[in-house]
PDB file of C-alpha atoms in Angstrom:
ATOM      1  CA  MET A  18     -57.612  -7.062 -26.841  1.00  0.00           C
ATOM      2  CA  ALA A  19     -59.973  -7.233 -23.606  1.00  0.00           C
ATOM      3  CA  GLY A  20     -61.210 -10.114 -22.821  1.00  0.00           C
ATOM      4  CA  ARG A  21     -65.400 -10.746 -22.886  1.00  0.00           C
ATOM      5  CA  ALA A  22     -67.237  -9.781 -20.051  1.00  0.00           C
ATOM      6  CA  PRO A  23     -69.204 -12.367 -18.654  1.00  0.00           C
ATOM      7  CA  GLU A  24     -72.736 -12.693 -19.229  1.00  0.00           C
ATOM      8  CA  HIS A  25     -75.083 -12.829 -16.176  1.00  0.00           C
ATOM      9  CA  LEU A  26     -77.791 -14.943 -15.188  1.00  0.00           C
ATOM     10  CA  LEU A  27     -80.207 -12.588 -13.478  1.00  0.00           C
ATOM     11  CA  GLY A  28     -82.048 -10.425 -15.796  1.00  0.00           C
ATOM     12  CA  PRO A  29     -83.414  -6.573 -14.073  1.00  0.00           C
ATOM     13  CA  ASP A  30     -87.028  -8.016 -14.279  1.00  0.00           C
ATOM     14  CA  ASP A  31     -85.602 -11.329 -11.784  1.00  0.00           C
ATOM     15  CA  PRO A  32     -86.540 -11.414  -8.589  1.00  0.00           C
ATOM     16  CA  ALA A  33     -83.737 -10.527  -6.217  1.00  0.00           C
ATOM     17  CA  PRO A  34     -81.694 -13.737  -4.996  1.00  0.00           C
ATOM     18  CA  PHE A  35     -82.920 -13.665  -0.980  1.00  0.00           C
ATOM     19  CA  VAL A  36     -86.013 -12.167   0.593  1.00  0.00           C
ATOM     20  CA  LEU A  37     -85.824 -11.021   4.186  1.00  0.00           C
ATOM     21  CA  LEU A  38     -88.682 -10.030   5.863  1.00  0.00           C
ATOM     22  CA  ASN A  39     -88.465  -8.267   9.331  1.00  0.00           C
ATOM     23  CA  ALA A  40     -84.843  -7.738   9.233  1.00  0.00           C
ATOM     24  CA  GLU A  41     -85.369  -6.043  12.885  1.00  0.00           C
ATOM     25  CA  GLY A  42     -87.476  -8.686  14.611  1.00  0.00           C
ATOM     26  CA  SER A  43     -86.675  -8.587  18.060  1.00  0.00           C
ATOM     27  CA  SER A  44     -87.368 -12.491  19.103  1.00  0.00           C
ATOM     28  CA  PRO A  45     -84.678 -15.005  19.281  1.00  0.00           C
ATOM     29  CA  PHE A  46     -86.430 -16.615  16.123  1.00  0.00           C
ATOM     30  CA  LEU A  47     -84.834 -16.591  12.967  1.00  0.00           C
ATOM     31  CA  TRP A  48     -87.226 -18.371  10.183  1.00  0.00           C
ATOM     32  CA  THR A  49     -85.478 -20.041   6.725  1.00  0.00           C
ATOM     33  CA  GLY A  50     -86.843 -21.087   3.936  1.00  0.00           C
ATOM     34  CA  ASP A  51     -84.484 -22.553   0.832  1.00  0.00           C
ATOM     35  CA  HIS A  52     -87.940 -23.970  -1.097  1.00  0.00           C
ATOM     36  CA  ALA A  53     -90.278 -21.298  -0.823  1.00  0.00           C
ATOM     37  CA  VAL A  54     -91.004 -19.818  -4.296  1.00  0.00           C
ATOM     38  CA  ASN A  55     -90.293 -21.515  -7.360  1.00  0.00           C
ATOM     39  CA  ALA A  56     -89.281 -18.717  -9.986  1.00  0.00           C
ATOM     40  CA  VAL A  57     -87.047 -19.127 -12.500  1.00  0.00           C
ATOM     41  CA  PRO A  58     -85.136 -17.188 -13.968  1.00  0.00           C
ATOM     42  CA  ALA A  59     -85.537 -15.821 -17.965  1.00  0.00           C
ATOM     43  CA  LYS A  60     -82.912 -16.639 -19.330  1.00  0.00           C
ATOM     44  CA  LEU A  61     -83.080 -20.570 -18.467  1.00  0.00           C
ATOM     45  CA  GLY A  62     -86.771 -20.150 -20.435  1.00  0.00           C
ATOM     46  CA  GLY A  63     -88.982 -22.768 -17.720  1.00  0.00           C
ATOM     47  CA  LEU A  64     -86.273 -25.316 -17.164  1.00  0.00           C
ATOM     48  CA  GLY A  65     -87.561 -26.963 -20.025  1.00  0.00           C
ATOM     49  CA  VAL A  66     -90.415 -28.702 -17.429  1.00  0.00           C
ATOM     50  CA  ALA A  67     -94.434 -27.715 -17.587  1.00  0.00           C
ATOM     51  CA  GLY A  68     -95.167 -25.309 -15.709  1.00  0.00           C
ATOM     52  CA  GLY A  69     -97.233 -27.927 -13.893  1.00  0.00           C
ATOM     53  CA  GLU A  70     -94.138 -29.363 -12.848  1.00  0.00           C
ATOM     54  CA  LEU A  71     -92.808 -26.382 -10.943  1.00  0.00           C
ATOM     55  CA  SER A  72     -95.690 -26.041  -8.978  1.00  0.00           C
ATOM     56  CA  ARG A  73     -95.465 -29.695  -7.582  1.00  0.00           C
ATOM     57  CA  HIS A  74     -92.904 -30.134  -4.699  1.00  0.00           C
ATOM     58  CA  ILE A  75     -90.180 -31.057  -7.108  1.00  0.00           C
ATOM     59  CA  GLY A  76     -89.580 -27.363  -7.972  1.00  0.00           C
ATOM     60  CA  ILE A  77     -91.444 -25.708  -4.657  1.00  0.00           C
ATOM     61  CA  ASP A  78     -92.158 -26.307  -0.381  1.00  0.00           C
ATOM     62  CA  ILE A  79     -95.828 -25.682  -0.805  1.00  0.00           C
ATOM     63  CA  GLY A  80     -96.901 -23.543   1.642  1.00  0.00           C
ATOM     64  CA  VAL A  81     -93.725 -22.514   3.381  1.00  0.00           C
ATOM     65  CA  ARG A  82     -93.370 -19.022   1.983  1.00  0.00           C
ATOM     66  CA  GLY A  83     -97.185 -17.935   3.224  1.00  0.00           C
ATOM     67  CA  MET A  84     -96.395 -20.111   6.450  1.00  0.00           C
ATOM     68  CA  GLY A  85     -93.437 -18.225   7.354  1.00  0.00           C
ATOM     69  CA  GLU A  86     -94.859 -14.986   6.799  1.00  0.00           C
ATOM     70  CA  ALA A  87     -97.288 -15.848   9.065  1.00  0.00           C
ATOM     71  CA  LEU A  88     -95.189 -16.684  11.209  1.00  0.00           C
ATOM     72  CA  ALA A  89     -92.616 -13.606  11.264  1.00  0.00           C
ATOM     73  CA  THR A  90     -95.730 -11.646  12.178  1.00  0.00           C
ATOM     74  CA  LEU A  91     -96.776 -13.774  14.861  1.00  0.00           C
ATOM     75  CA  LEU A  92     -93.282 -14.391  16.743  1.00  0.00           C
ATOM     76  CA  ASP A  93     -92.392 -10.535  15.319  1.00  0.00           C
ATOM     77  CA  ALA A  94     -89.165 -12.798  14.008  1.00  0.00           C
ATOM     78  CA  PRO A  95     -86.773 -12.129  10.530  1.00  0.00           C
ATOM     79  CA  PHE A  96     -88.155 -14.546   7.962  1.00  0.00           C
ATOM     80  CA  ILE A  97     -85.185 -14.831   4.771  1.00  0.00           C
ATOM     81  CA  HIS A  98     -86.001 -17.062   1.744  1.00  0.00           C
ATOM     82  CA  GLN A  99     -85.057 -17.804  -1.873  1.00  0.00           C
ATOM     83  CA  PRO A 100     -87.055 -17.325  -4.237  1.00  0.00           C
ATOM     84  CA  TYR A 101     -86.069 -19.485  -7.118  1.00  0.00           C
ATOM     85  CA  SER A 102     -87.576 -22.883  -7.658  1.00  0.00           C
ATOM     86  CA  ARG A 103     -85.160 -25.565  -5.924  1.00  0.00           C
ATOM     87  CA  LEU A 104     -84.888 -26.684 -10.056  1.00  0.00           C
ATOM     88  CA  VAL A 105     -82.631 -23.825 -10.693  1.00  0.00           C
ATOM     89  CA  ILE A 106     -80.049 -24.220  -7.516  1.00  0.00           C
ATOM     90  CA  ASP A 107     -81.688 -26.275  -4.372  1.00  0.00           C
ATOM     91  CA  CYS A 108     -80.201 -23.872  -1.603  1.00  0.00           C
ATOM     92  CA  ASN A 109     -80.543 -26.477   0.849  1.00  0.00           C
ATOM     93  CA  ARG A 110     -77.487 -28.689  -0.851  1.00  0.00           C
ATOM     94  CA  ASP A 111     -73.740 -28.121  -0.899  1.00  0.00           C
ATOM     95  CA  PRO A 112     -73.240 -26.599  -4.826  1.00  0.00           C
ATOM     96  CA  SER A 113     -70.692 -28.781  -5.338  1.00  0.00           C
ATOM     97  CA  VAL A 114     -72.707 -31.713  -5.287  1.00  0.00           C
ATOM     98  CA  GLU A 115     -74.540 -33.322  -8.381  1.00  0.00           C
ATOM     99  CA  GLU A 116     -77.969 -33.201  -6.946  1.00  0.00           C
ATOM    100  CA  ALA A 117     -78.252 -29.791  -6.033  1.00  0.00           C
ATOM    101  CA  ILE A 118     -79.158 -28.673 -10.028  1.00  0.00           C
ATOM    102  CA  PRO A 119     -80.702 -32.009 -10.687  1.00  0.00           C
ATOM    103  CA  ALA A 120     -81.488 -33.448 -14.115  1.00  0.00           C
ATOM    104  CA  VAL A 121     -83.854 -35.546 -12.840  1.00  0.00           C
ATOM    105  CA  ALA A 122     -86.344 -34.944 -10.291  1.00  0.00           C
ATOM    106  CA  ASP A 123     -88.484 -37.561  -8.607  1.00  0.00           C
ATOM    107  CA  GLY A 124     -89.152 -39.198 -12.262  1.00  0.00           C
ATOM    108  CA  THR A 125     -89.347 -35.773 -13.825  1.00  0.00           C
ATOM    109  CA  ARG A 126     -86.485 -34.634 -16.630  1.00  0.00           C
ATOM    110  CA  VAL A 127     -85.002 -31.087 -16.094  1.00  0.00           C
ATOM    111  CA  SER A 128     -83.747 -30.986 -19.313  1.00  0.00           C
ATOM    112  CA  GLY A 129     -82.481 -27.158 -18.770  1.00  0.00           C
ATOM    113  CA  ASN A 130     -80.431 -29.269 -16.051  1.00  0.00           C
ATOM    114  CA  GLU A 131     -78.400 -31.398 -18.474  1.00  0.00           C
ATOM    115  CA  GLY A 132     -75.327 -30.798 -19.757  1.00  0.00           C
ATOM    116  CA  MET A 133     -74.504 -27.852 -18.087  1.00  0.00           C
ATOM    117  CA  SER A 134     -71.105 -26.165 -18.825  1.00  0.00           C
ATOM    118  CA  ALA A 135     -68.379 -24.955 -15.495  1.00  0.00           C
ATOM    119  CA  MET A 136     -69.912 -21.733 -16.403  1.00  0.00           C
ATOM    120  CA  ASP A 137     -73.519 -22.127 -16.511  1.00  0.00           C
ATOM    121  CA  ARG A 138     -73.019 -24.043 -13.179  1.00  0.00           C
ATOM    122  CA  GLN A 139     -71.183 -21.242 -11.620  1.00  0.00           C
ATOM    123  CA  ARG A 140     -73.229 -18.101 -12.439  1.00  0.00           C
ATOM    124  CA  ARG A 141     -76.337 -20.225 -10.886  1.00  0.00           C
ATOM    125  CA  ILE A 142     -73.749 -20.492  -7.545  1.00  0.00           C
ATOM    126  CA  VAL A 143     -72.425 -16.881  -7.463  1.00  0.00           C
ATOM    127  CA  GLU A 144     -76.383 -15.046  -8.648  1.00  0.00           C
ATOM    128  CA  ILE A 145     -78.765 -17.462  -6.247  1.00  0.00           C
ATOM    129  CA  HIS A 146     -77.307 -19.891  -3.769  1.00  0.00           C
ATOM    130  CA  THR A 147     -73.650 -17.686  -2.721  1.00  0.00           C
ATOM    131  CA  PRO A 148     -75.476 -14.272  -2.163  1.00  0.00           C
ATOM    132  CA  TYR A 149     -79.032 -16.018  -0.296  1.00  0.00           C
ATOM    133  CA  HIS A 150     -76.336 -18.107   2.055  1.00  0.00           C
ATOM    134  CA  ALA A 151     -74.632 -14.591   2.868  1.00  0.00           C
ATOM    135  CA  ALA A 152     -77.601 -13.008   3.588  1.00  0.00           C
ATOM    136  CA  ILE A 153     -78.473 -15.178   6.012  1.00  0.00           C
ATOM    137  CA  ALA A 154     -74.845 -14.662   7.820  1.00  0.00           C
ATOM    138  CA  ALA A 155     -74.849 -11.504   7.735  1.00  0.00           C
ATOM    139  CA  LEU A 156     -78.198 -10.854   9.901  1.00  0.00           C
ATOM    140  CA  LEU A 157     -76.489 -13.606  12.016  1.00  0.00           C
ATOM    141  CA  ALA A 158     -73.594 -11.737  12.324  1.00  0.00           C
ATOM    142  CA  GLN A 159     -75.574  -8.258  12.995  1.00  0.00           C
ATOM    143  CA  ARG A 160     -77.802 -10.227  15.826  1.00  0.00           C
ATOM    144  CA  ALA A 161     -74.660 -11.755  17.314  1.00  0.00           C
ATOM    145  CA  ASP A 162     -73.034  -8.482  17.523  1.00  0.00           C
ATOM    146  CA  ARG A 163     -76.194  -6.853  19.447  1.00  0.00           C
ATOM    147  CA  GLY A 164     -76.384  -9.454  21.573  1.00  0.00           C
ATOM    148  CA  GLN A 165     -79.568 -11.005  20.313  1.00  0.00           C
ATOM    149  CA  ARG A 166     -80.303 -14.172  21.074  1.00  0.00           C
ATOM    150  CA  THR A 167     -80.545 -16.548  17.943  1.00  0.00           C
ATOM    151  CA  ILE A 168     -82.784 -20.068  17.224  1.00  0.00           C
ATOM    152  CA  LEU A 169     -82.335 -20.804  13.759  1.00  0.00           C
ATOM    153  CA  LEU A 170     -85.517 -22.602  12.598  1.00  0.00           C
ATOM    154  CA  ALA A 171     -85.885 -24.131   9.003  1.00  0.00           C
ATOM    155  CA  LEU A 172     -89.448 -24.011   7.002  1.00  0.00           C
ATOM    156  CA  HIS A 173     -89.901 -27.045   4.995  1.00  0.00           C
ATOM    157  CA  SER A 174     -92.939 -28.936   3.683  1.00  0.00           C
ATOM    158  CA  PHE A 175     -92.832 -32.696   2.251  1.00  0.00           C
ATOM    159  CA  THR A 176     -95.402 -34.402  -0.051  1.00  0.00           C
ATOM    160  CA  PRO A 177     -98.352 -36.682   1.405  1.00  0.00           C
ATOM    161  CA  VAL A 178     -96.723 -39.509  -1.411  1.00  0.00           C
ATOM    162  CA  LEU A 179     -93.831 -40.140  -2.883  1.00  0.00           C
ATOM    163  CA  GLY A 180     -93.058 -43.174  -4.600  1.00  0.00           C
ATOM    164  CA  GLY A 181     -96.590 -44.857  -4.117  1.00  0.00           C
ATOM    165  CA  VAL A 182     -95.653 -44.907   0.123  1.00  0.00           C
ATOM    166  CA  ARG A 183     -98.047 -42.871   1.774  1.00  0.00           C
ATOM    167  CA  ARG A 184     -96.272 -40.532   4.635  1.00  0.00           C
ATOM    168  CA  PRO A 185     -98.356 -40.301   7.766  1.00  0.00           C
ATOM    169  CA  TRP A 186     -97.007 -37.397   9.505  1.00  0.00           C
ATOM    170  CA  ASP A 187     -98.397 -33.903   9.713  1.00  0.00           C
ATOM    171  CA  VAL A 188     -95.084 -32.577  10.920  1.00  0.00           C
ATOM    172  CA  GLY A 189     -91.671 -33.765  11.509  1.00  0.00           C
ATOM    173  CA  VAL A 190     -88.975 -32.237  13.308  1.00  0.00           C
ATOM    174  CA  LEU A 191     -85.309 -32.763  11.988  1.00  0.00           C
ATOM    175  CA  HIS A 192     -81.978 -32.417  14.401  1.00  0.00           C
ATOM    176  CA  TRP A 193     -78.328 -34.054  13.317  1.00  0.00           C
ATOM    177  CA  GLN A 194     -75.171 -32.453  15.472  1.00  0.00           C
ATOM    178  CA  GLY A 195     -75.073 -29.402  17.390  1.00  0.00           C
ATOM    179  CA  ASP A 196     -77.410 -27.991  20.273  1.00  0.00           C
ATOM    180  CA  VAL A 197     -80.190 -30.208  19.701  1.00  0.00           C
ATOM    181  CA  ILE A 198     -81.785 -29.476  22.906  1.00  0.00           C
ATOM    182  CA  PHE A 199     -84.541 -26.693  21.066  1.00  0.00           C
ATOM    183  CA  ALA A 200     -85.166 -29.238  18.875  1.00  0.00           C
ATOM    184  CA  LEU A 201     -86.133 -32.277  21.091  1.00  0.00           C
ATOM    185  CA  ARG A 202     -88.509 -29.585  23.398  1.00  0.00           C
ATOM    186  CA  LEU A 203     -90.179 -28.634  20.020  1.00  0.00           C
ATOM    187  CA  LEU A 204     -90.536 -32.109  19.147  1.00  0.00           C
ATOM    188  CA  ARG A 205     -91.929 -32.643  22.606  1.00  0.00           C
ATOM    189  CA  ALA A 206     -94.067 -29.436  22.138  1.00  0.00           C
ATOM    190  CA  LEU A 207     -95.436 -30.103  18.966  1.00  0.00           C
ATOM    191  CA  ARG A 208     -96.294 -33.746  20.304  1.00  0.00           C
ATOM    192  CA  GLU A 209     -98.657 -32.370  23.378  1.00  0.00           C
ATOM    193  CA  GLU A 210    -100.825 -30.699  20.372  1.00  0.00           C
ATOM    194  CA  THR A 211    -104.051 -32.907  20.350  1.00  0.00           C
ATOM    195  CA  GLY A 212    -104.061 -34.711  17.349  1.00  0.00           C
ATOM    196  CA  LEU A 213    -101.025 -34.465  15.827  1.00  0.00           C
ATOM    197  CA  THR A 214     -98.986 -37.393  14.352  1.00  0.00           C
ATOM    198  CA  VAL A 215     -95.035 -35.790  14.441  1.00  0.00           C
ATOM    199  CA  GLY A 216     -92.186 -37.887  12.881  1.00  0.00           C
ATOM    200  CA  ASP A 217     -88.135 -37.535  15.015  1.00  0.00           C
ATOM    201  CA  ASN A 218     -86.427 -37.215  11.951  1.00  0.00           C
ATOM    202  CA  ALA A 219     -88.783 -37.950   9.718  1.00  0.00           C
ATOM    203  CA  PRO A 220     -89.941 -37.991   6.326  1.00  0.00           C
ATOM    204  CA  TYR A 221     -86.097 -37.112   6.499  1.00  0.00           C
ATOM    205  CA  VAL A 222     -83.176 -37.927   8.841  1.00  0.00           C
ATOM    206  CA  MET A 223     -81.163 -34.880   8.702  1.00  0.00           C
ATOM    207  CA  ASP A 224     -77.326 -35.819   7.828  1.00  0.00           C
ATOM    208  CA  ALA A 225     -74.514 -34.256   5.761  1.00  0.00           C
ATOM    209  CA  THR A 226     -76.226 -33.839   2.467  1.00  0.00           C
ATOM    210  CA  ASP A 227     -78.321 -30.975   3.973  1.00  0.00           C
ATOM    211  CA  HIS A 228     -76.481 -27.406   3.781  1.00  0.00           C
ATOM    212  CA  SER A 229     -78.586 -24.632   5.341  1.00  0.00           C
ATOM    213  CA  VAL A 230     -78.251 -25.793   9.583  1.00  0.00           C
ATOM    214  CA  PRO A 231     -75.068 -27.214   9.252  1.00  0.00           C
ATOM    215  CA  ARG A 232     -73.501 -24.536   7.546  1.00  0.00           C
ATOM    216  CA  HIS A 233     -75.395 -21.779  10.029  1.00  0.00           C
ATOM    217  CA  ALA A 234     -76.006 -23.286  13.183  1.00  0.00           C
ATOM    218  CA  PHE A 235     -73.349 -25.694  13.761  1.00  0.00           C
ATOM    219  CA  ALA A 236     -70.690 -23.653  13.963  1.00  0.00           C
ATOM    220  CA  ARG A 237     -71.860 -20.989  15.671  1.00  0.00           C
ATOM    221  CA  ALA A 238     -73.761 -23.571  17.972  1.00  0.00           C
ATOM    222  CA  LEU A 239     -76.746 -22.049  17.818  1.00  0.00           C
ATOM    223  CA  PRO A 240     -80.226 -23.939  19.008  1.00  0.00           C
ATOM    224  CA  TYR A 241     -81.923 -24.893  16.003  1.00  0.00           C
ATOM    225  CA  ALA A 242     -84.599 -26.955  14.139  1.00  0.00           C
ATOM    226  CA  GLU A 243     -85.613 -28.123  10.679  1.00  0.00           C
ATOM    227  CA  ILE A 244     -89.627 -28.378  10.255  1.00  0.00           C
ATOM    228  CA  GLU A 245     -91.166 -30.171   7.603  1.00  0.00           C
ATOM    229  CA  VAL A 246     -94.947 -29.873   7.157  1.00  0.00           C
ATOM    230  CA  ARG A 247     -97.018 -31.761   5.182  1.00  0.00           C
ATOM    231  CA  GLN A 248     -97.841 -30.374   2.174  1.00  0.00           C
ATOM    232  CA  ASP A 249    -101.874 -31.031   2.038  1.00  0.00           C
ATOM    233  CA  LEU A 250    -101.884 -29.360   5.197  1.00  0.00           C
ATOM    234  CA  ILE A 251    -100.604 -25.783   4.146  1.00  0.00           C
ATOM    235  CA  GLY A 252    -101.646 -25.552   0.701  1.00  0.00           C
ATOM    236  CA  ASP A 253    -104.024 -22.487   1.181  1.00  0.00           C
ATOM    237  CA  ALA A 254    -103.898 -19.381   3.624  1.00  0.00           C
ATOM    238  CA  ALA A 255    -106.330 -20.926   6.115  1.00  0.00           C
ATOM    239  CA  GLY A 256    -104.104 -24.165   6.611  1.00  0.00           C
ATOM    240  CA  GLN A 257    -100.769 -21.546   6.414  1.00  0.00           C
ATOM    241  CA  ALA A 258    -102.220 -19.797   9.258  1.00  0.00           C
ATOM    242  CA  HIS A 259    -103.427 -22.594  11.156  1.00  0.00           C
ATOM    243  CA  TRP A 260    -100.300 -24.033  11.061  1.00  0.00           C
ATOM    244  CA  ALA A 261     -98.060 -20.912  11.446  1.00  0.00           C
ATOM    245  CA  GLU A 262    -100.342 -20.579  14.576  1.00  0.00           C
ATOM    246  CA  LEU A 263     -99.455 -24.526  15.831  1.00  0.00           C
ATOM    247  CA  ILE A 264     -95.483 -23.816  15.046  1.00  0.00           C
ATOM    248  CA  ALA A 265     -95.776 -20.283  17.149  1.00  0.00           C
ATOM    249  CA  HIS A 266     -96.964 -21.635  20.271  1.00  0.00           C
ATOM    250  CA  ALA A 267     -94.732 -25.042  20.439  1.00  0.00           C
ATOM    251  CA  ALA A 268     -91.353 -22.901  19.669  1.00  0.00           C
ATOM    252  CA  ARG A 269     -92.330 -20.326  22.420  1.00  0.00           C
ATOM    253  CA  ARG A 270     -93.165 -23.138  24.594  1.00  0.00           C
ATOM    254  CA  ALA A 271     -89.750 -24.571  24.111  1.00  0.00           C
ATOM    255  CA  ALA A 272     -87.463 -21.651  23.868  1.00  0.00           C
ATOM    256  CA  LEU A 273     -89.603 -20.810  27.519  1.00  0.00           C
ATOM    257  CA  ALA A 274     -88.045 -23.833  29.025  1.00  0.00           C
ATOM    258  CA  ASP A 275     -84.431 -22.601  28.505  1.00  0.00           C
TER     259      ASP A 275
END
């Protein structure tokens, strides 16, 4: 007797696992958004959390989608982002680690992630995490094949207060191993903007918990930076447009320094 066909997680009305804008962009910049949107597959029924929780920092990097779309236009650059909530699966984490599909996030219980079977976990990896990263890798390969320089820039945002502690930075530039020259130039360019408080590996330190930049930039020896903007500064379209302008200006200056 034939085995039963495995069920799919994503249905016909669910978003595709990645969105790619301006794939043929001529600039050296490639922007990514691992947590840019907060969709949940219909089969997961909202993950057992209140809808408002998905709109908090635990469910989405607030402002990143609008900022990334603006940067794609300003710089004639590709922007690829992942449309599912980071509570479904965190595409900036190795999928094998528990943190990639958290049962608790900043004190919020995510009951839809509790007691998952190995098969259910694998469906999230195979249908969301894997195709998103495969799309980034394919785009990088295409650019390399046509001799197009690439600077990989990962967009994220951070909550102004975490664990009762206020975070004073407006923006942070994260870097770790590999070719850090561009990241340090970008850090300097942002610090030259009037009135900004800019973190160097703050509010987070890039390390082995990060997945996207190490996976795609380090092995290819690409210049890169991970950019974190405070969420209250980019919570609306005006803030997103303003910060896209600031970051575009700083990125151009950092790239021209080569």
